[in-house]
mmCIF file of C-alpha atoms in Angstrom:
data_model
loop_
_atom_site.group_PDB
_atom_site.id
_atom_site.type_symbol
_atom_site.label_atom_id
_atom_site.label_comp_id
_atom_site.label_asym_id
_atom_site.label_seq_id
_atom_site.Cartn_x
_atom_site.Cartn_y
_atom_site.Cartn_z
ATOM 1 C CA MET A 1 56.687 60.349 109.566
ATOM 2 C CA ILE A 2 55.553 60.830 105.982
ATOM 3 C CA LEU A 3 54.586 64.417 105.200
ATOM 4 C CA GLU A 4 52.253 64.992 102.259
ATOM 5 C CA MET A 5 53.080 68.206 100.444
ATOM 6 C CA LYS A 6 50.052 69.727 98.752
ATOM 7 C CA VAL A 7 49.847 72.491 96.167
ATOM 8 C CA PRO A 8 49.171 75.768 97.987
ATOM 9 C CA SER A 9 46.714 78.248 96.504
ATOM 10 C CA PRO A 10 48.609 80.974 94.606
ATOM 11 C CA GLY A 11 45.484 83.137 94.433
ATOM 12 C CA GLU A 12 41.757 83.185 95.022
ATOM 13 C CA SER A 13 40.735 82.523 91.405
ATOM 14 C CA ILE A 14 43.383 79.859 90.615
ATOM 15 C CA LYS A 15 42.155 76.253 90.657
ATOM 16 C CA GLU A 16 45.182 74.402 89.269
ATOM 17 C CA VAL A 17 48.876 74.833 88.548
ATOM 18 C CA GLU A 18 51.370 73.113 86.284
ATOM 19 C CA ILE A 19 54.645 71.544 87.390
ATOM 20 C CA ALA A 20 57.116 73.529 85.287
ATOM 21 C CA THR A 21 60.394 72.146 86.679
ATOM 22 C CA TRP A 22 61.412 69.849 89.481
ATOM 23 C CA LEU A 23 64.536 71.272 91.124
ATOM 24 C CA VAL A 24 65.258 67.989 92.920
ATOM 25 C CA LYS A 25 65.233 64.307 91.943
ATOM 26 C CA ASP A 26 63.165 61.495 93.362
ATOM 27 C CA GLY A 27 64.951 60.134 96.443
ATOM 28 C CA ASP A 28 66.968 63.309 97.134
ATOM 29 C CA TYR A 29 67.409 64.607 100.649
ATOM 30 C CA VAL A 30 65.902 68.102 100.904
ATOM 31 C CA GLU A 31 66.201 70.751 103.592
ATOM 32 C CA LYS A 32 63.243 72.651 105.002
ATOM 33 C CA ASP A 33 62.396 75.775 102.926
ATOM 34 C CA GLN A 34 64.601 74.553 100.050
ATOM 35 C CA ALA A 35 63.039 75.282 96.658
ATOM 36 C CA ILE A 36 62.037 71.906 95.244
ATOM 37 C CA ALA A 37 59.951 72.903 92.206
ATOM 38 C CA GLU A 38 58.785 75.748 90.005
ATOM 39 C CA VAL A 39 55.045 75.770 89.347
ATOM 40 C CA ASP A 40 53.183 77.783 86.727
ATOM 41 C CA SER A 41 49.779 79.286 87.287
ATOM 42 C CA ASP A 42 47.937 81.315 84.682
ATOM 43 C CA LYS A 43 49.333 84.472 86.272
ATOM 44 C CA ALA A 44 52.849 83.766 87.499
ATOM 45 C CA THR A 45 55.632 81.238 88.036
ATOM 46 C CA LEU A 46 56.221 80.475 91.700
ATOM 47 C CA GLU A 47 58.731 78.407 93.671
ATOM 48 C CA LEU A 48 57.495 75.566 95.862
ATOM 49 C CA PRO A 49 59.539 75.300 99.091
ATOM 50 C CA ALA A 50 59.959 72.091 101.073
ATOM 51 C CA GLU A 51 57.823 72.099 104.204
ATOM 52 C CA ALA A 52 60.284 69.899 106.123
ATOM 53 C CA SER A 53 63.647 68.174 105.837
ATOM 54 C CA GLY A 54 63.831 64.575 104.650
ATOM 55 C CA ILE A 55 63.876 62.183 101.692
ATOM 56 C CA ILE A 56 61.515 63.299 98.923
ATOM 57 C CA THR A 57 59.298 61.119 96.731
ATOM 58 C CA LEU A 58 57.819 62.867 93.693
ATOM 59 C CA LYS A 59 54.168 62.239 92.858
ATOM 60 C CA ALA A 60 53.841 64.348 89.698
ATOM 61 C CA GLU A 61 55.788 64.736 86.481
ATOM 62 C CA GLU A 62 57.016 67.923 84.860
ATOM 63 C CA GLY A 63 54.233 69.322 82.677
ATOM 64 C CA ASP A 64 51.440 67.772 84.781
ATOM 65 C CA ALA A 65 48.461 69.986 85.618
ATOM 66 C CA VAL A 66 47.791 69.574 89.348
ATOM 67 C CA ALA A 67 44.748 70.820 91.237
ATOM 68 C CA VAL A 68 45.282 73.213 94.131
ATOM 69 C CA GLY A 69 45.338 71.098 97.291
ATOM 70 C CA ALA A 70 46.520 67.931 95.529
ATOM 71 C CA VAL A 71 49.553 65.997 96.814
ATOM 72 C CA VAL A 72 52.628 66.540 94.624
ATOM 73 C CA CYS A 73 55.294 64.842 96.737
ATOM 74 C CA LEU A 74 55.995 63.014 99.982
ATOM 75 C CA ILE A 75 58.754 63.856 102.448
ATOM 76 C CA ASP A 76 59.991 61.196 104.861
ATOM 77 C CA THR A 77 60.892 63.414 107.810
ATOM 78 C CA ALA A 78 62.226 60.435 109.794
ATOM 79 C CA ALA A 79 64.909 59.702 107.205
ATOM 80 C CA ALA A 80 68.436 60.620 108.265
ATOM 81 C CA LYS A 81 70.547 62.926 106.196
ATOM 82 C CA PRO A 82 73.029 60.869 104.150
ATOM 83 C CA SER A 83 76.214 60.683 106.203
ATOM 84 C CA GLY A 84 78.530 61.046 103.246
ATOM 85 C CA ALA A 85 76.965 64.278 102.012
ATOM 86 C CA ALA A 86 78.485 66.620 104.592
ATOM 87 C CA ALA A 87 81.917 64.967 104.525
ATOM 88 C CA GLN A 88 81.993 64.964 100.752
ATOM 89 C CA ALA A 89 81.025 68.631 100.605
ATOM 90 C CA GLU A 90 83.656 69.507 103.214
ATOM 91 C CA LYS A 91 86.326 67.551 101.339
ATOM 92 C CA ALA A 92 85.426 69.241 98.057
ATOM 93 C CA ALA A 93 85.703 72.649 99.713
ATOM 94 C CA ASP A 94 89.144 71.842 101.205
ATOM 95 C CA PRO A 95 91.839 72.646 98.622
ATOM 96 C CA VAL A 96 94.464 70.645 100.548
ATOM 97 C CA ALA A 97 92.446 67.462 100.882
ATOM 98 C CA ALA A 98 91.147 67.563 97.341
ATOM 99 C CA PRO A 99 93.223 65.427 94.931
ATOM 100 C CA LYS A 100 94.976 67.204 92.115
ATOM 101 C CA ALA A 101 93.431 66.691 88.740
ATOM 102 C CA VAL A 102 93.771 67.998 85.247
ATOM 103 C CA GLU A 103 91.704 71.162 84.964
ATOM 104 C CA VAL A 104 88.949 70.808 82.418
ATOM 105 C CA ALA A 105 86.678 73.709 81.636
ATOM 106 C CA ALA A 106 83.118 72.910 82.610
ATOM 107 C CA PRO A 107 80.503 73.512 79.961
ATOM 108 C CA ALA A 108 78.603 76.736 80.481
ATOM 109 C CA ALA A 109 75.148 76.324 81.950
ATOM 110 C CA THR A 110 72.347 76.894 79.488
ATOM 111 C CA THR A 111 69.939 79.612 80.623
ATOM 112 C CA TYR A 112 67.235 81.745 79.043
ATOM 113 C CA ALA A 113 70.021 84.189 78.049
ATOM 114 C CA THR A 114 72.001 81.624 76.066
ATOM 115 C CA GLN A 115 72.286 82.777 72.422
ATOM 116 C CA ALA A 116 69.961 85.696 73.160
ATOM 117 C CA PRO A 117 71.298 88.750 71.286
ATOM 118 C CA SER A 118 71.478 92.236 72.761
ATOM 119 C CA PRO A 119 69.377 94.843 70.880
ATOM 120 C CA ALA A 120 72.496 96.126 69.068
ATOM 121 C CA ALA A 121 73.569 92.565 68.196
ATOM 122 C CA ARG A 122 70.100 91.697 66.927
ATOM 123 C CA LYS A 123 70.133 94.691 64.581
ATOM 124 C CA ILE A 124 73.532 93.680 63.162
ATOM 125 C CA LEU A 125 72.437 90.044 62.709
ATOM 126 C CA ASN A 126 69.287 91.186 60.901
ATOM 127 C CA GLU A 127 71.415 93.297 58.546
ATOM 128 C CA LYS A 128 73.574 90.234 57.854
ATOM 129 C CA ASN A 129 70.472 88.069 57.410
ATOM 130 C CA MET A 130 71.725 85.759 60.159
ATOM 131 C CA GLN A 131 69.925 83.953 62.967
ATOM 132 C CA PRO A 132 71.067 84.006 66.640
ATOM 133 C CA THR A 133 71.527 80.222 66.359
ATOM 134 C CA ASP A 134 74.301 80.875 63.813
ATOM 135 C CA VAL A 135 76.424 82.708 66.402
ATOM 136 C CA LEU A 136 78.242 81.493 69.515
ATOM 137 C CA GLY A 137 77.635 84.046 72.281
ATOM 138 C CA THR A 138 80.572 85.050 74.486
ATOM 139 C CA GLY A 139 78.645 87.305 76.881
ATOM 140 C CA LYS A 140 77.302 86.429 80.303
ATOM 141 C CA ASP A 141 75.422 83.090 80.277
ATOM 142 C CA GLY A 142 76.143 82.794 76.535
ATOM 143 C CA ARG A 143 74.421 86.026 75.527
ATOM 144 C CA ILE A 144 75.354 87.300 72.040
ATOM 145 C CA THR A 145 77.164 90.636 72.316
ATOM 146 C CA LYS A 146 77.526 93.373 69.731
ATOM 147 C CA GLU A 147 81.130 92.235 69.113
ATOM 148 C CA ASP A 148 79.953 88.653 68.506
ATOM 149 C CA ALA A 149 77.515 89.899 65.875
ATOM 150 C CA ILE A 150 80.139 92.117 64.207
ATOM 151 C CA ASN A 151 82.622 89.231 64.001
ATOM 152 C CA ALA A 152 80.051 86.716 62.774
ATOM 153 C CA VAL A 153 80.530 85.598 59.173
ATOM 154 C CA PRO A 154 77.445 84.593 57.166
ATOM 155 C CA SER A 155 77.575 81.141 55.605
ATOM 156 C CA MET A 156 78.445 81.208 51.900
ATOM 157 C CA GLY A 157 76.857 77.837 51.257
ATOM 158 C CA THR A 158 73.416 77.095 49.870
ATOM 159 C CA PRO A 159 70.429 78.233 51.976
ATOM 160 C CA THR A 160 69.590 74.595 52.772
ATOM 161 C CA ALA A 161 73.081 73.629 53.933
ATOM 162 C CA GLY A 162 73.660 72.552 57.517
ATOM 163 C CA ALA A 163 71.315 71.288 60.192
ATOM 164 C CA ARG A 164 67.614 71.953 59.690
ATOM 165 C CA GLY A 165 66.150 70.428 62.824
ATOM 166 C CA SER A 166 63.083 71.472 64.772
ATOM 167 C CA SER A 167 61.774 70.886 68.243
ATOM 168 C CA ARG A 168 58.404 70.906 69.943
ATOM 169 C CA THR A 169 57.917 72.035 73.536
ATOM 170 C CA LYS A 170 54.734 72.559 75.468
ATOM 171 C CA LEU A 171 53.907 76.170 76.278
ATOM 172 C CA SER A 172 53.833 76.934 79.970
ATOM 173 C CA MET A 173 50.492 77.601 81.611
ATOM 174 C CA LEU A 174 51.511 81.251 82.035
ATOM 175 C CA ARG A 175 52.398 81.621 78.330
ATOM 176 C CA ARG A 176 49.148 79.910 77.275
ATOM 177 C CA LYS A 177 47.152 82.257 79.474
ATOM 178 C CA VAL A 178 48.995 85.291 78.094
ATOM 179 C CA ALA A 179 48.191 84.086 74.575
ATOM 180 C CA GLU A 180 44.513 83.685 75.443
ATOM 181 C CA ARG A 181 44.356 87.160 76.963
ATOM 182 C CA LEU A 182 46.046 88.773 73.960
ATOM 183 C CA VAL A 183 43.655 87.124 71.521
ATOM 184 C CA ALA A 184 40.708 88.101 73.729
ATOM 185 C CA ALA A 185 41.915 91.695 73.841
ATOM 186 C CA LYS A 186 42.021 91.830 70.044
ATOM 187 C CA ASN A 187 38.647 90.112 69.587
ATOM 188 C CA GLU A 188 36.632 91.620 72.438
ATOM 189 C CA THR A 189 37.700 95.272 72.421
ATOM 190 C CA ALA A 190 37.385 98.054 69.867
ATOM 191 C CA MET A 191 41.105 98.761 70.029
ATOM 192 C CA LEU A 192 42.624 101.757 68.283
ATOM 193 C CA THR A 193 46.075 103.335 68.571
ATOM 194 C CA THR A 194 47.053 107.001 68.426
ATOM 195 C CA PHE A 195 50.648 108.222 68.135
ATOM 196 C CA ASN A 196 52.719 111.242 69.046
ATOM 197 C CA GLU A 197 56.379 112.127 69.538
ATOM 198 C CA VAL A 198 58.226 113.548 72.520
ATOM 199 C CA ASN A 199 61.316 115.737 72.620
ATOM 200 C CA MET A 200 63.358 114.139 75.407
ATOM 201 C CA THR A 201 65.841 117.022 75.738
ATOM 202 C CA PRO A 202 64.251 118.562 78.892
ATOM 203 C CA ILE A 203 64.205 115.208 80.714
ATOM 204 C CA ASN A 204 67.774 114.432 79.650
ATOM 205 C CA GLU A 205 68.939 117.813 80.932
ATOM 206 C CA ILE A 206 67.350 117.189 84.334
ATOM 207 C CA ARG A 207 68.726 113.654 84.521
ATOM 208 C CA ASN A 208 72.225 114.758 83.519
ATOM 209 C CA GLN A 209 72.173 117.516 86.118
ATOM 210 C CA TYR A 210 70.801 115.553 89.054
ATOM 211 C CA LYS A 211 71.261 111.802 88.455
ATOM 212 C CA ASP A 212 74.550 111.569 90.374
ATOM 213 C CA ALA A 213 73.180 113.486 93.360
ATOM 214 C CA PHE A 214 69.959 111.429 93.202
ATOM 215 C CA LYS A 215 71.925 108.191 93.239
ATOM 216 C CA ALA A 216 74.137 109.327 96.106
ATOM 217 C CA LYS A 217 71.199 110.594 98.182
ATOM 218 C CA HIS A 218 68.940 107.578 97.672
ATOM 219 C CA GLY A 219 71.280 104.658 98.202
ATOM 220 C CA GLY A 220 72.329 103.924 94.640
ATOM 221 C CA LEU A 221 68.848 104.331 93.154
ATOM 222 C CA GLY A 222 68.989 105.447 89.522
ATOM 223 C CA LEU A 223 66.970 108.324 88.087
ATOM 224 C CA GLY A 224 65.526 106.696 84.987
ATOM 225 C CA TYR A 225 62.885 107.584 82.433
ATOM 226 C CA MET A 226 60.146 105.464 84.020
ATOM 227 C CA SER A 227 59.578 107.856 86.921
ATOM 228 C CA PHE A 228 59.014 110.751 84.503
ATOM 229 C CA PHE A 229 56.643 108.690 82.358
ATOM 230 C CA THR A 230 54.754 107.338 85.358
ATOM 231 C CA LYS A 231 54.281 110.840 86.791
ATOM 232 C CA ALA A 232 53.223 112.156 83.363
ATOM 233 C CA VAL A 233 50.723 109.305 82.967
ATOM 234 C CA THR A 234 49.145 109.734 86.410
ATOM 235 C CA ARG A 235 48.737 113.470 85.744
ATOM 236 C CA ALA A 236 47.088 112.749 82.373
ATOM 237 C CA LEU A 237 44.806 110.086 83.899
ATOM 238 C CA GLN A 238 43.505 112.651 86.373
ATOM 239 C CA LEU A 239 42.840 115.074 83.511
ATOM 240 C CA TYR A 240 41.136 112.380 81.392
ATOM 241 C CA PRO A 241 39.492 109.954 83.862
ATOM 242 C CA ASP A 242 37.778 107.888 81.121
ATOM 243 C CA VAL A 243 41.212 106.487 80.241
ATOM 244 C CA ASN A 244 41.450 105.309 83.862
ATOM 245 C CA SER A 245 38.241 103.302 83.690
ATOM 246 C CA MET A 246 37.067 99.971 82.335
ATOM 247 C CA ILE A 247 33.936 98.198 81.127
ATOM 248 C CA ASP A 248 32.226 95.517 83.203
ATOM 249 C CA GLY A 249 29.273 94.172 81.255
ATOM 250 C CA SER A 250 26.985 97.144 80.676
ATOM 251 C CA ASP A 251 28.651 99.252 83.390
ATOM 252 C CA LYS A 252 31.634 101.579 83.428
ATOM 253 C CA ILE A 253 33.926 101.347 86.448
ATOM 254 C CA ALA A 254 35.869 104.554 87.090
ATOM 255 C CA TYR A 255 38.805 104.732 89.511
ATOM 256 C CA ASP A 256 39.970 107.702 91.553
ATOM 257 C CA PHE A 257 43.409 106.136 92.007
ATOM 258 C CA CYS A 258 46.148 105.184 89.534
ATOM 259 C CA ASP A 259 47.526 101.671 89.886
ATOM 260 C CA ILE A 260 50.046 101.520 87.048
ATOM 261 C CA SER A 261 50.969 98.148 85.570
ATOM 262 C CA VAL A 262 54.565 98.180 84.325
ATOM 263 C CA ALA A 263 55.674 95.570 81.795
ATOM 264 C CA VAL A 264 59.032 94.051 82.795
ATOM 265 C CA SER A 265 60.983 91.158 81.294
ATOM 266 C CA GLY A 266 61.739 88.107 83.429
ATOM 267 C CA PRO A 267 63.227 84.637 82.900
ATOM 268 C CA LYS A 268 59.768 83.219 82.177
ATOM 269 C CA GLY A 269 58.760 86.012 79.799
ATOM 270 C CA LEU A 270 56.880 89.265 80.158
ATOM 271 C CA MET A 271 55.506 90.110 83.598
ATOM 272 C CA VAL A 272 53.233 93.053 84.421
ATOM 273 C CA PRO A 273 53.522 93.907 88.136
ATOM 274 C CA VAL A 274 51.578 96.867 89.510
ATOM 275 C CA VAL A 275 52.850 100.092 91.081
ATOM 276 C CA ARG A 276 50.085 100.867 93.571
ATOM 277 C CA ALA A 277 48.742 104.403 94.081
ATOM 278 C CA ALA A 278 51.383 105.775 91.722
ATOM 279 C CA GLU A 279 49.771 109.213 91.770
ATOM 280 C CA LYS A 280 50.884 109.600 95.403
ATOM 281 C CA LEU A 281 54.484 108.486 94.886
ATOM 282 C CA THR A 282 57.452 110.804 94.487
ATOM 283 C CA PHE A 283 60.089 110.322 91.794
ATOM 284 C CA ARG A 284 62.142 108.384 94.334
ATOM 285 C CA GLY A 285 59.124 106.311 95.311
ATOM 286 C CA VAL A 286 58.359 105.339 91.713
ATOM 287 C CA GLU A 287 61.974 104.417 90.947
ATOM 288 C CA ALA A 288 62.290 102.368 94.147
ATOM 289 C CA GLU A 289 59.058 100.454 93.549
ATOM 290 C CA ILE A 290 59.815 99.685 89.900
ATOM 291 C CA LYS A 291 63.293 98.483 90.866
ATOM 292 C CA ARG A 292 61.848 96.250 93.599
ATOM 293 C CA LEU A 293 59.311 94.700 91.228
ATOM 294 C CA ALA A 294 61.863 94.249 88.431
ATOM 295 C CA ILE A 295 64.230 92.413 90.802
ATOM 296 C CA ARG A 296 61.421 90.136 91.972
ATOM 297 C CA ALA A 297 60.501 89.366 88.349
ATOM 298 C CA ARG A 298 64.137 88.691 87.426
ATOM 299 C CA ASP A 299 64.606 86.379 90.411
ATOM 300 C CA GLY A 300 61.355 84.516 89.779
ATOM 301 C CA GLN A 301 59.830 85.773 93.030
ATOM 302 C CA ILE A 302 56.946 87.751 91.550
ATOM 303 C CA THR A 303 53.576 86.804 93.057
ATOM 304 C CA VAL A 304 49.999 86.881 91.854
ATOM 305 C CA ASP A 305 49.281 89.742 94.252
ATOM 306 C CA ASP A 306 52.089 91.760 92.646
ATOM 307 C CA MET A 307 50.334 91.495 89.273
ATOM 308 C CA THR A 308 46.696 91.679 90.318
ATOM 309 C CA GLY A 309 44.741 94.820 89.526
ATOM 310 C CA GLY A 310 46.125 97.785 87.670
ATOM 311 C CA THR A 311 44.106 100.530 86.008
ATOM 312 C CA PHE A 312 46.534 101.452 83.190
ATOM 313 C CA THR A 313 49.703 99.929 81.709
ATOM 314 C CA ILE A 314 53.048 101.343 80.562
ATOM 315 C CA SER A 315 55.171 99.173 78.254
ATOM 316 C CA ASN A 316 58.729 100.137 77.297
ATOM 317 C CA GLY A 317 59.634 98.403 74.058
ATOM 318 C CA GLY A 318 62.430 100.922 73.561
ATOM 319 C CA VAL A 319 64.781 98.933 75.784
ATOM 320 C CA PHE A 320 64.718 96.212 73.102
ATOM 321 C CA GLY A 321 65.258 98.692 70.253
ATOM 322 C CA SER A 322 61.653 99.153 69.116
ATOM 323 C CA MET A 323 61.119 102.371 67.156
ATOM 324 C CA LEU A 324 57.320 102.171 66.886
ATOM 325 C CA SER A 325 54.619 99.669 67.796
ATOM 326 C CA THR A 326 50.923 99.320 68.595
ATOM 327 C CA PRO A 327 50.798 97.855 72.122
ATOM 328 C CA ILE A 328 47.917 95.527 72.978
ATOM 329 C CA ILE A 329 45.565 96.496 75.797
ATOM 330 C CA ASN A 330 46.018 94.585 79.053
ATOM 331 C CA PRO A 331 42.371 93.571 79.780
ATOM 332 C CA PRO A 332 40.210 94.550 81.548
ATOM 333 C CA GLN A 333 42.073 97.873 81.379
ATOM 334 C CA SER A 334 41.100 100.372 78.696
ATOM 335 C CA GLY A 335 44.471 101.849 77.786
ATOM 336 C CA ILE A 336 48.190 101.163 77.462
ATOM 337 C CA LEU A 337 51.058 103.543 76.709
ATOM 338 C CA GLY A 338 53.921 102.261 74.582
ATOM 339 C CA MET A 339 57.374 103.833 74.977
ATOM 340 C CA HIS A 340 60.004 103.366 72.262
ATOM 341 C CA ASN A 341 63.684 103.961 71.653
ATOM 342 C CA ILE A 342 65.197 107.441 71.665
ATOM 343 C CA ILE A 343 66.699 108.522 68.348
ATOM 344 C CA GLU A 344 68.340 111.850 67.518
ATOM 345 C CA ARG A 345 66.335 113.407 64.693
ATOM 346 C CA PRO A 346 66.149 116.839 63.051
ATOM 347 C CA ILE A 347 63.038 118.790 64.056
ATOM 348 C CA ALA A 348 61.825 122.356 63.541
ATOM 349 C CA VAL A 349 62.279 124.556 66.634
ATOM 350 C CA ASN A 350 61.218 128.218 66.397
ATOM 351 C CA GLY A 351 61.652 128.155 62.641
ATOM 352 C CA LYS A 352 65.086 126.511 62.751
ATOM 353 C CA VAL A 353 66.174 122.924 62.198
ATOM 354 C CA GLU A 354 67.720 121.390 65.327
ATOM 355 C CA ILE A 355 68.724 117.858 66.259
ATOM 356 C CA HIS A 356 67.060 116.499 69.410
ATOM 357 C CA PRO A 357 66.602 113.098 71.073
ATOM 358 C CA MET A 358 63.083 112.079 70.061
ATOM 359 C CA MET A 359 60.804 109.247 71.143
ATOM 360 C CA TYR A 360 57.627 108.020 69.499
ATOM 361 C CA VAL A 361 54.859 107.197 71.978
ATOM 362 C CA ALA A 362 51.713 105.184 71.275
ATOM 363 C CA LEU A 363 48.427 104.951 73.151
ATOM 364 C CA SER A 364 46.255 101.923 72.426
ATOM 365 C CA TYR A 365 42.772 102.336 73.855
ATOM 366 C CA ASP A 366 39.340 100.711 73.929
ATOM 367 C CA HIS A 367 37.124 102.877 71.735
ATOM 368 C CA ARG A 368 34.016 101.440 73.402
ATOM 369 C CA ILE A 369 34.701 103.576 76.456
ATOM 370 C CA ILE A 370 37.300 106.141 75.342
ATOM 371 C CA ASP A 371 36.471 108.599 72.567
ATOM 372 C CA GLY A 372 38.983 110.099 70.165
ATOM 373 C CA ARG A 373 38.984 113.425 71.989
ATOM 374 C CA GLU A 374 39.939 111.802 75.291
ATOM 375 C CA SER A 375 42.562 109.524 73.769
ATOM 376 C CA VAL A 376 44.289 112.258 71.784
ATOM 377 C CA GLY A 377 43.970 114.718 74.663
ATOM 378 C CA PHE A 378 45.466 112.186 77.072
ATOM 379 C CA LEU A 379 48.490 111.527 74.861
ATOM 380 C CA VAL A 380 49.007 115.247 74.268
ATOM 381 C CA ALA A 381 48.908 115.783 78.060
ATOM 382 C CA VAL A 382 51.593 113.102 78.475
ATOM 383 C CA LYS A 383 53.712 114.787 75.788
ATOM 384 C CA GLU A 384 53.300 118.236 77.376
ATOM 385 C CA ALA A 385 54.370 116.966 80.788
ATOM 386 C CA LEU A 386 57.410 115.151 79.408
ATOM 387 C CA GLU A 387 58.518 118.176 77.404
ATOM 388 C CA ASN A 388 58.027 120.540 80.356
ATOM 389 C CA PRO A 389 58.720 118.323 83.381
ATOM 390 C CA LEU A 390 60.076 121.099 85.578
ATOM 391 C CA GLU A 391 56.811 123.033 85.598
ATOM 392 C CA LEU A 392 54.221 120.282 85.137
ATOM 393 C CA LEU A 393 55.757 117.417 87.117
ATOM 394 C CA MET A 394 58.118 119.131 89.579
ATOM 395 C CA ASN A 395 56.212 122.274 90.481
ATOM 396 C CA GLY A 396 59.155 124.381 89.352
ATOM 397 C CA ASP A 397 61.634 122.915 91.862
ATOM 398 C CA ALA A 398 63.608 119.893 90.629
ATOM 399 C CA LYS A 399 65.653 119.517 93.823
ATOM 400 C CA LYS A 400 62.573 119.391 96.017
ATOM 401 C CA ALA A 401 60.774 116.993 93.671
ATOM 402 C CA LEU A 402 63.793 114.677 93.658
ATOM 403 C CA GLU A 403 64.175 115.031 97.458
ATOM 404 C CA LEU A 404 67.749 116.283 97.190
#
């Protein structure tokens, strides 16, 4: 029997997908539920599982745009599994039966992390005026570590010495859609950004005091900064509801719930899954949900439903070493909060100069619907909550708020 595999619908508004990568070759034997391809929609990258076991015949090439419901491959379910496959696998797994051979190191697999520098390594390479391509990474999957960057020696030759090649690759459907949305956000909104700074000492003191107990009580779950920021944002959104609204034509849509989109990095680029009803979640609930979504993004299992909706976005550029930025609104939302790295700086406290861990925060907002008073007031409310989390976010009882 020949089974026609058709492109399933990833979401209600999606009419076509793009074959990003075939994970099998034409004529391979595939098992039921085995991932056979990665397909890009304009919202996410999804795996396509085999609907049955058999010999596969591919009907589309990598990079092809395929309509939802179109046939992308055929599976001959009557075909027998190659007899040599199981015996060969068993023989390879048997150290006694396997013939001795000279050990040759296999080349490392190239992944998205290959020659990608860590934030510390990137800073050192920039100071040396070097490119990541000039350094051989020794970290996991070829990632460039801080030590690699320190040990790297800039070329003393002429600037034009060495290879000067270039390559051209087609952007994925997801990346093209992200590009379109970013340009639309710049062109179709009256976007402004307001800035403030936050003294992170109170949060650090709470984390240092309770993070071990929190981790032990909640099955290894970490007490990070995102739960504090998410709680501070939901509180501020309730104080300034215009920031939690959006424009639809000539109407304003206001929400009485806070679905917070959280920007996370995945193998295919930036993903923005949504933490639903974040205003009702505890610190543990926020941390658990963000961890779940981050794992799904990392493993390429994020779905359209995970990223649909959202009334406000939080983006943490600080994990990559960003000191200050103007984040771009995630349309049709009206606001986005940008977090940045934490740097110890001298500040005035009660007339004295003290050194504290400080973070710049930025709120980009759509001025068509949010006035300056609301935007500044919102960011000040976020700052106040982060600098007094015990009273404003934990109701005066850290142990109870952290469910310890």
